[in-house]
XYZ file of C-alpha atoms in Angstrom:
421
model
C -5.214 20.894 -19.498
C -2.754 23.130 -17.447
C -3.038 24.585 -14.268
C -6.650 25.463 -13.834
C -8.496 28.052 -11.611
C -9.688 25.400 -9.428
C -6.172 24.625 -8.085
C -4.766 27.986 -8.306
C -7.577 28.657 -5.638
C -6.501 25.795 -3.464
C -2.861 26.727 -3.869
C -3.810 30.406 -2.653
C -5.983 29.017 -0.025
C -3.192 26.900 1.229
C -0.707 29.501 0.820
C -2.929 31.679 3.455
C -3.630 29.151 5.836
C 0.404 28.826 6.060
C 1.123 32.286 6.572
C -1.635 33.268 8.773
C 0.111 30.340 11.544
C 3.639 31.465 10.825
C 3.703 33.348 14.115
C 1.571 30.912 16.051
C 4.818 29.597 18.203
C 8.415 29.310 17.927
C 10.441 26.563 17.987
C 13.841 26.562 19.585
C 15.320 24.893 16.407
C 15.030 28.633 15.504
C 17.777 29.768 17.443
C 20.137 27.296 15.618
C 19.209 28.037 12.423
C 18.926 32.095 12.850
C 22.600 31.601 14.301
C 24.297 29.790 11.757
C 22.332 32.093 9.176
C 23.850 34.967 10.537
C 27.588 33.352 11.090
C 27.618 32.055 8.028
C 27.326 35.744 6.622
C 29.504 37.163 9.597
C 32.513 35.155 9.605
C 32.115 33.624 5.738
C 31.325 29.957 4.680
C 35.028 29.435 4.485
C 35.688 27.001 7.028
C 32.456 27.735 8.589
C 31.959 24.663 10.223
C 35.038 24.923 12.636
C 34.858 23.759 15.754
C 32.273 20.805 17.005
C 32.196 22.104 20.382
C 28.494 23.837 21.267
C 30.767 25.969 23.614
C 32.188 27.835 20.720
C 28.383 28.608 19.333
C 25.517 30.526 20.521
C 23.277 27.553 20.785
C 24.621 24.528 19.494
C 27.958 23.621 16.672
C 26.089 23.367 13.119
C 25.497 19.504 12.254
C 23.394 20.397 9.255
C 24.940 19.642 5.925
C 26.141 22.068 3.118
C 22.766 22.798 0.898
C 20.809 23.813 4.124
C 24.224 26.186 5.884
C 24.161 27.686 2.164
C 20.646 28.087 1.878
C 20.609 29.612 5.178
C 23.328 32.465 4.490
C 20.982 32.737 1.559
C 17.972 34.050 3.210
C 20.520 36.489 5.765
C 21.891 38.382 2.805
C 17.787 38.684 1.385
C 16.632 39.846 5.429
C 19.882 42.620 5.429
C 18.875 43.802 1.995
C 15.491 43.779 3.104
C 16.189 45.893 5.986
C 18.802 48.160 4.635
C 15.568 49.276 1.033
C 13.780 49.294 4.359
C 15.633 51.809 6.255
C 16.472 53.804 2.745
C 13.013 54.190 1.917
C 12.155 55.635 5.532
C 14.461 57.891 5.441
C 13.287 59.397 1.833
C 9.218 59.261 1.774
C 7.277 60.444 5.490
C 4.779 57.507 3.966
C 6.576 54.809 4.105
C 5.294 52.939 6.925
C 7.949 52.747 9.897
C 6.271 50.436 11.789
C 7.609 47.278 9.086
C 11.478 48.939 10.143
C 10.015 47.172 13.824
C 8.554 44.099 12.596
C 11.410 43.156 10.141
C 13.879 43.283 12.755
C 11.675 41.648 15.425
C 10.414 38.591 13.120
C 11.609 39.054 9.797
C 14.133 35.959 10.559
C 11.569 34.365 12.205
C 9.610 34.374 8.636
C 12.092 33.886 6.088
C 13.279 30.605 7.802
C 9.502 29.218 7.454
C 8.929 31.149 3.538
C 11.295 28.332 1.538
C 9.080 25.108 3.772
C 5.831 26.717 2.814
C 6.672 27.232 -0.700
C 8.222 23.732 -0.360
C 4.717 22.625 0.824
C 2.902 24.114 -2.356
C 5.739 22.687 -4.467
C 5.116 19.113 -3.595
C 1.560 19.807 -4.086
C 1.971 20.869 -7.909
C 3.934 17.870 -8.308
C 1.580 15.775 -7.105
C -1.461 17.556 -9.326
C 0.843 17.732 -12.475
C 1.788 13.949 -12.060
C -2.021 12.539 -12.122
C -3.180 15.559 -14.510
C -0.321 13.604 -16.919
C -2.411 10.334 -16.515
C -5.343 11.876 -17.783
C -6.855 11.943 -14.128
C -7.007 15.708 -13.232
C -10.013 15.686 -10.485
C -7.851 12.892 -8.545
C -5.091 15.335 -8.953
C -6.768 17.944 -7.474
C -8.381 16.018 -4.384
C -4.935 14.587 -3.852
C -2.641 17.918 -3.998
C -5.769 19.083 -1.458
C -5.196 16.476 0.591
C -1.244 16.757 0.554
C -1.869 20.367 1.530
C -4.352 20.241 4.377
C -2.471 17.363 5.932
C -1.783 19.203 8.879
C 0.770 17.139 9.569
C 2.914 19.523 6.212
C 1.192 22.746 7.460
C 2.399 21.649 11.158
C 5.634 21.588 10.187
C 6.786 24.138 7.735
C 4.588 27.088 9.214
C 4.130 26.191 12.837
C 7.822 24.594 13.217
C 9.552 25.514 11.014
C 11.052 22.628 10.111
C 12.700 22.213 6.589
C 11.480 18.454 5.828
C 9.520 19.677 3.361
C 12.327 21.248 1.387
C 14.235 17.988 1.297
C 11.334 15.737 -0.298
C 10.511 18.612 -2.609
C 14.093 17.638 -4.085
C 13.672 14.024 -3.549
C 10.399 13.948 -5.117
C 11.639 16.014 -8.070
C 14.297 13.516 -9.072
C 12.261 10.196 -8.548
C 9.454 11.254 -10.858
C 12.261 12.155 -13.387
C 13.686 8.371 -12.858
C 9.796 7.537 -13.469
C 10.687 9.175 -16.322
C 13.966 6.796 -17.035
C 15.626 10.925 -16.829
C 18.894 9.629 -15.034
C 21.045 12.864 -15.093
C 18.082 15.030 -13.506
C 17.369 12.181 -10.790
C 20.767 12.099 -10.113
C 21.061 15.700 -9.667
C 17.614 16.359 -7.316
C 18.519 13.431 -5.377
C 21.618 14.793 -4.982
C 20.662 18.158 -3.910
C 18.131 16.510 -1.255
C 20.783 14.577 0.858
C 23.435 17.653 0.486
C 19.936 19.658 2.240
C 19.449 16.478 4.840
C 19.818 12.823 4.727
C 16.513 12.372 5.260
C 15.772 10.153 1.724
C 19.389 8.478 2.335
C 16.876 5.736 3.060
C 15.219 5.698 -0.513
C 18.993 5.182 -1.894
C 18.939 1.202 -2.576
C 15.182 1.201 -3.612
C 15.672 3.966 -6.646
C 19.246 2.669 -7.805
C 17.898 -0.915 -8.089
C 14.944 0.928 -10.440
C 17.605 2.547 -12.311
C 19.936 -0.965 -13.004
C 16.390 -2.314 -13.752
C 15.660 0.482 -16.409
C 18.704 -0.794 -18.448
C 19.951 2.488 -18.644
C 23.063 2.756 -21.147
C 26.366 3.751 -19.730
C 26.618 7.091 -21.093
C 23.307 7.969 -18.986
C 25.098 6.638 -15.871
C 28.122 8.543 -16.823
C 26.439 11.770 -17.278
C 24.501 11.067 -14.065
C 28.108 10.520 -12.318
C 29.049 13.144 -13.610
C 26.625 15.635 -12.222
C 26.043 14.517 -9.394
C 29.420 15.065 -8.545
C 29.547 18.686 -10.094
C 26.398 19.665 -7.963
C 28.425 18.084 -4.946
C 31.398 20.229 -5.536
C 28.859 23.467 -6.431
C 27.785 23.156 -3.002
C 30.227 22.315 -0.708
C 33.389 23.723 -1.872
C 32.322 27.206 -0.868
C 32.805 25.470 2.883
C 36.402 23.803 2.178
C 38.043 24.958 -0.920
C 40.693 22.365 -1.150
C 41.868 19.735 -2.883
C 41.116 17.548 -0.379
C 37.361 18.087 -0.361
C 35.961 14.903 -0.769
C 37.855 13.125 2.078
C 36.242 16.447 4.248
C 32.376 16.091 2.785
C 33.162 12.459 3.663
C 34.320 12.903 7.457
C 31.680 15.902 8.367
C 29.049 13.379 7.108
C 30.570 10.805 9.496
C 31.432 12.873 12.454
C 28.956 16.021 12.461
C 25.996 15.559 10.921
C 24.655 11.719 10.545
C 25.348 10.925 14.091
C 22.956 13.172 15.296
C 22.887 15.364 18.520
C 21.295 12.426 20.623
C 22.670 9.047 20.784
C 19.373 7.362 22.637
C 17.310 5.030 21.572
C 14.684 6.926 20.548
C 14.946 11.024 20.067
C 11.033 11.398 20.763
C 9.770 9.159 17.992
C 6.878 6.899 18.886
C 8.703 3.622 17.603
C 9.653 0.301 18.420
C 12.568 1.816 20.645
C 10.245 3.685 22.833
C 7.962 0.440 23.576
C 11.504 -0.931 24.263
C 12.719 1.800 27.044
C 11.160 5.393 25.950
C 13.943 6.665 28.837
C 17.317 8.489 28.148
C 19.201 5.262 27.528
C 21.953 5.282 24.688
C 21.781 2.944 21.741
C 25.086 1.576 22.558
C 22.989 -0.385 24.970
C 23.516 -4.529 24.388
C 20.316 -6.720 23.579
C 20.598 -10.378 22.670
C 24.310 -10.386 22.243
C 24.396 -6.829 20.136
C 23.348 -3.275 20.480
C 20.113 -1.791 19.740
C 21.510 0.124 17.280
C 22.958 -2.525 15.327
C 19.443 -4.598 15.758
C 17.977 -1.137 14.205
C 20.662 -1.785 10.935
C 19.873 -5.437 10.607
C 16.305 -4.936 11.011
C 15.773 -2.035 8.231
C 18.923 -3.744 5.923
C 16.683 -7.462 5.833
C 13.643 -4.983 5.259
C 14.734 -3.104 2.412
C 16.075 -6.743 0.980
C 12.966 -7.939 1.162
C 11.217 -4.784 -0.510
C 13.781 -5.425 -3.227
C 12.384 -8.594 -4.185
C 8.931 -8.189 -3.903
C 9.909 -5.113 -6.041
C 11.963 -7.425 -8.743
C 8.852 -9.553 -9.954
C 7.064 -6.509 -11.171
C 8.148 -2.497 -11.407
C 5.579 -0.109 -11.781
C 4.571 3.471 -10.197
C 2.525 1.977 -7.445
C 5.289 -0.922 -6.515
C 7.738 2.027 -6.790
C 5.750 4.344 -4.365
C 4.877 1.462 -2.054
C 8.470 0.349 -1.920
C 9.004 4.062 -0.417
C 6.402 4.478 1.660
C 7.605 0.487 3.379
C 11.112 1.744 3.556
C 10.620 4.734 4.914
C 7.480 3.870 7.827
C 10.237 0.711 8.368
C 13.218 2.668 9.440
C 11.469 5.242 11.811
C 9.977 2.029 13.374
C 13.620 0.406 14.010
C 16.648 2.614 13.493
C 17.859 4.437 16.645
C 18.068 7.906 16.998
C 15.163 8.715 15.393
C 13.432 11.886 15.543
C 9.754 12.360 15.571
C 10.264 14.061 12.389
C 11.643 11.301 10.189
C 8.309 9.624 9.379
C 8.032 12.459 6.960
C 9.511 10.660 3.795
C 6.155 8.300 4.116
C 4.010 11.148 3.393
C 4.685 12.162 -0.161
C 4.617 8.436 -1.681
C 1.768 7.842 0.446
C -0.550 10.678 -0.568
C 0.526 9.371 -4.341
C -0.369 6.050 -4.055
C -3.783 6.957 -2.642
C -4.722 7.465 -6.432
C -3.873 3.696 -6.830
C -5.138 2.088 -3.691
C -7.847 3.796 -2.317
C -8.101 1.314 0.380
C -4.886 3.263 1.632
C -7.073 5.741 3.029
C -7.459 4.286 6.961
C -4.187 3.696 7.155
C -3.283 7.405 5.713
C -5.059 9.029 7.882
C -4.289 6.463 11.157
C -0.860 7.675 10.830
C -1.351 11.229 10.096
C -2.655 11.011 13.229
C 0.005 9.628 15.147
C 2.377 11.869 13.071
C 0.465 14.865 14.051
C 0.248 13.477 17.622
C 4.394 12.803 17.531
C 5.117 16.604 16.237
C 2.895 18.137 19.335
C 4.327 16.063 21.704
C 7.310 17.657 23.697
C 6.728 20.769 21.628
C 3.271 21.492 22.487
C 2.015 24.562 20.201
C -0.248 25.589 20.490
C -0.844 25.219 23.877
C -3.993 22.419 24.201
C -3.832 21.523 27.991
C -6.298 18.532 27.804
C -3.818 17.201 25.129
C -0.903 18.267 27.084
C -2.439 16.541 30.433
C -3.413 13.306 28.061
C 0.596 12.628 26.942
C 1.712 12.899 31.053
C 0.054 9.724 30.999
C 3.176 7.456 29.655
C 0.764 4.983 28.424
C -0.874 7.213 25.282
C 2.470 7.664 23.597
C 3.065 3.671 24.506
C -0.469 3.268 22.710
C 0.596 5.771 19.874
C 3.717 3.664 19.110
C 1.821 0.194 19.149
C -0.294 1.643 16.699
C 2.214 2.535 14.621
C 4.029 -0.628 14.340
C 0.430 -2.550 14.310
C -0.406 -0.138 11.066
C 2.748 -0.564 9.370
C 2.010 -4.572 10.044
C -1.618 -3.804 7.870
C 0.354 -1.725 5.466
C 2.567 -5.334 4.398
C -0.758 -7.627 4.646
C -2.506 -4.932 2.282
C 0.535 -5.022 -0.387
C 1.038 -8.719 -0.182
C -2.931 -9.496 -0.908
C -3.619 -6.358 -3.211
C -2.904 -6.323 -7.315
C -0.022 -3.520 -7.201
């Protein structure tokens, strides 16, 4: 059937909405990102990373990997090319308007680090349309992309943050509906390009290579899937470390820059297990029962994703697939440490999917939306709701808010276990 008018309208629509709260507040994440943007084009990508101590950067040493530095000195070069037509074309024609000279340089960073989310946003959104317009159901793709796209929980993020989570499952999403596909070069490639952007679907990692072994895929598939993965690898980071050497270095900034994280607590504002446990500023090297909470976080999510495994084993199928990734990924923002309020994320995209298999899905969808949406305001707070704001001094609503969490995530196993998936 193709794209039809009827989604272009709610792709415009949601394109609108985005842009009309790109200005609504700014998030100090901002600062980093405008930063390294504008290093990375000032002093070249070349050995950009440098130094880990925050002393020797404007606001903090970058601990974001390759794709998203890249992508970043990306949109610098497009905002000086912007502003230098800008400047040209003010100088030749009295009716140019001057007054876009002011606003570029004011908040034309501020808008080209939200553009690639938004589009990001609308990407995941055509995905999801184009994958149930496949099955023949095109109305359920369109109430589903709708309801992907006025999540505010997505629009929250990209357009009022500014966050780039939606970037990263664009990728992710890309490649797992080409393993759907039994595609094993392109999965390996999006996937790929999604952790080299952020770890975030590191998590998916055992769920989609046991699909793969289970698709009997022949060796020259896996070998061309090697292959390229490791060529897109190389693509993006050697432009950081041009040496021989450059695995070993992707390998070490991994392990000492960017998956530790900024904050080694037991919770970084996620309403979780952790923050039941001590929602304080107390590290996860902290000892519980003979081992530290982080370790409990490991054990916890490695026994989960075991378990998901073999539920997963008696039958594979698009909804055990999606459900398997939705469980993995509510599971380890419930128990890992360090978690940001971010990281639930990943859940989204399977879960708005699978609500064309299990409509019973719904309460659960939107319970967590609204803790989602509740987790993003807190600590940020934009815009500025006071009643809201007054409601979270009160320790015991984010308490509630994580309890809810864990006792949804709890209905979200009962509901697989007894449903026909």
């Amino acid at each position: 059937m193709g794209i039809t008018k009827t989604f272009l309208f709610i792709l415009l629509f949601a394109l609108i909405l985005r842009l009309s709260l790109v200005f609504v507040a700014y998030h100090g994440d901002l600062n980093n990102n405008i930063s390294w943007a504008t290093l990375s084009v000032e002093r070249g990508l070349k050995g950009f990373y440098g130094s880990p101590d925050a002393n020797d950067w404007p606001f903090s040493a970058p601990n974001q990997p390759p794709l998203t530095i890249l992508s970043l000195a990306g949109l610098r070069v497009v905002y000086l090319a912007i502003e230098n037509i800008s400047w040209r074309l003010n100088n030749q024609f009295s009716f140019f308007p001057s007054t876009f000279i002011w606003f570029w340089e004011a908040k034309g960073m501020t808008l080209l680090m939200k553009l690639p989310s938004i589009f990001a946003d609308l990407g995941i959104g055509w995905l999801i349309y184009k994958y149930f317009e496949k099955e023949g159901k095109h109305k359920l793709g369109l109430i589903l992309s709708a309801v992907w796209l006025f999540n505010p929980i997505t629009w929250y993020n990209s357009s009022i943050w500014g966050q780039t989570d939606s970037i990263v499952n664009l990728l992710g999403l890309i490649g797992i509906f080409a393993l759907l596909n039994k595609n094993l070069p392109k999965f390996a490639v999006f996937f790929t390009l999604s952790i080299l952007f952020k770890g975030s679907l590191s998590i998916f990692t055992p769920v989609l290579l046991f699909v793969a072994y289970k698709q009997n895929q022949t060796f020259t598939r896996w070998f061309q899937a090697t292959f390229y993965m490791l060529l897109a690898t190389v693509f993006v980071s050697i432009w950081f470390h041009p040496h021989i050497d450059l695995p070993f270095w992707l390998i070490n900034l991994y392990k000492e820059r960017i998956l530790p994280g900024e904050i080694g607590y037991l919770t970084a504002n996620a309403f979780n297990f952790w923050w039941l446990a001590d929602s304080g500023k107390t590290l996860d090297s902290t000892v519980y029962f003979g081992l530290q909470a982080r370790l409990w976080g490991f054990v916890t999510v490695l026994t989960g994703i075991i378990l998901v495994l073999i539920w997963l084993k008696h039958k594979i199928n698009d909804k055990r697939i999606f459900a398997s990734l939705l469980t993995v990924s509510f599971l380890s923002f419930l128990f890992l440490t360090r978690i940001h309020e971010r990281y639930l994320y990943p859940f989204f995209p399977p879960a708005t999917i699978l609500l064309g298999f299990v409509p019973y899905l719904w309460i659960p969808y939107a319970v967590v939306s609204l803790t989602h949406l509740l987790n993003l305001y807190h600590l940020f707070w934009a815009p500025s709701l006071k009643p809201l704001e007054l409601s979270f001094m009160n320790p015991a609503l984010p308490q509630i808010l994580s309890l809810v969490n864990i006792l949804t995530f709890v209905y979200l196993l009962r509901l697989f276990r007894s449903s026909k998936l």
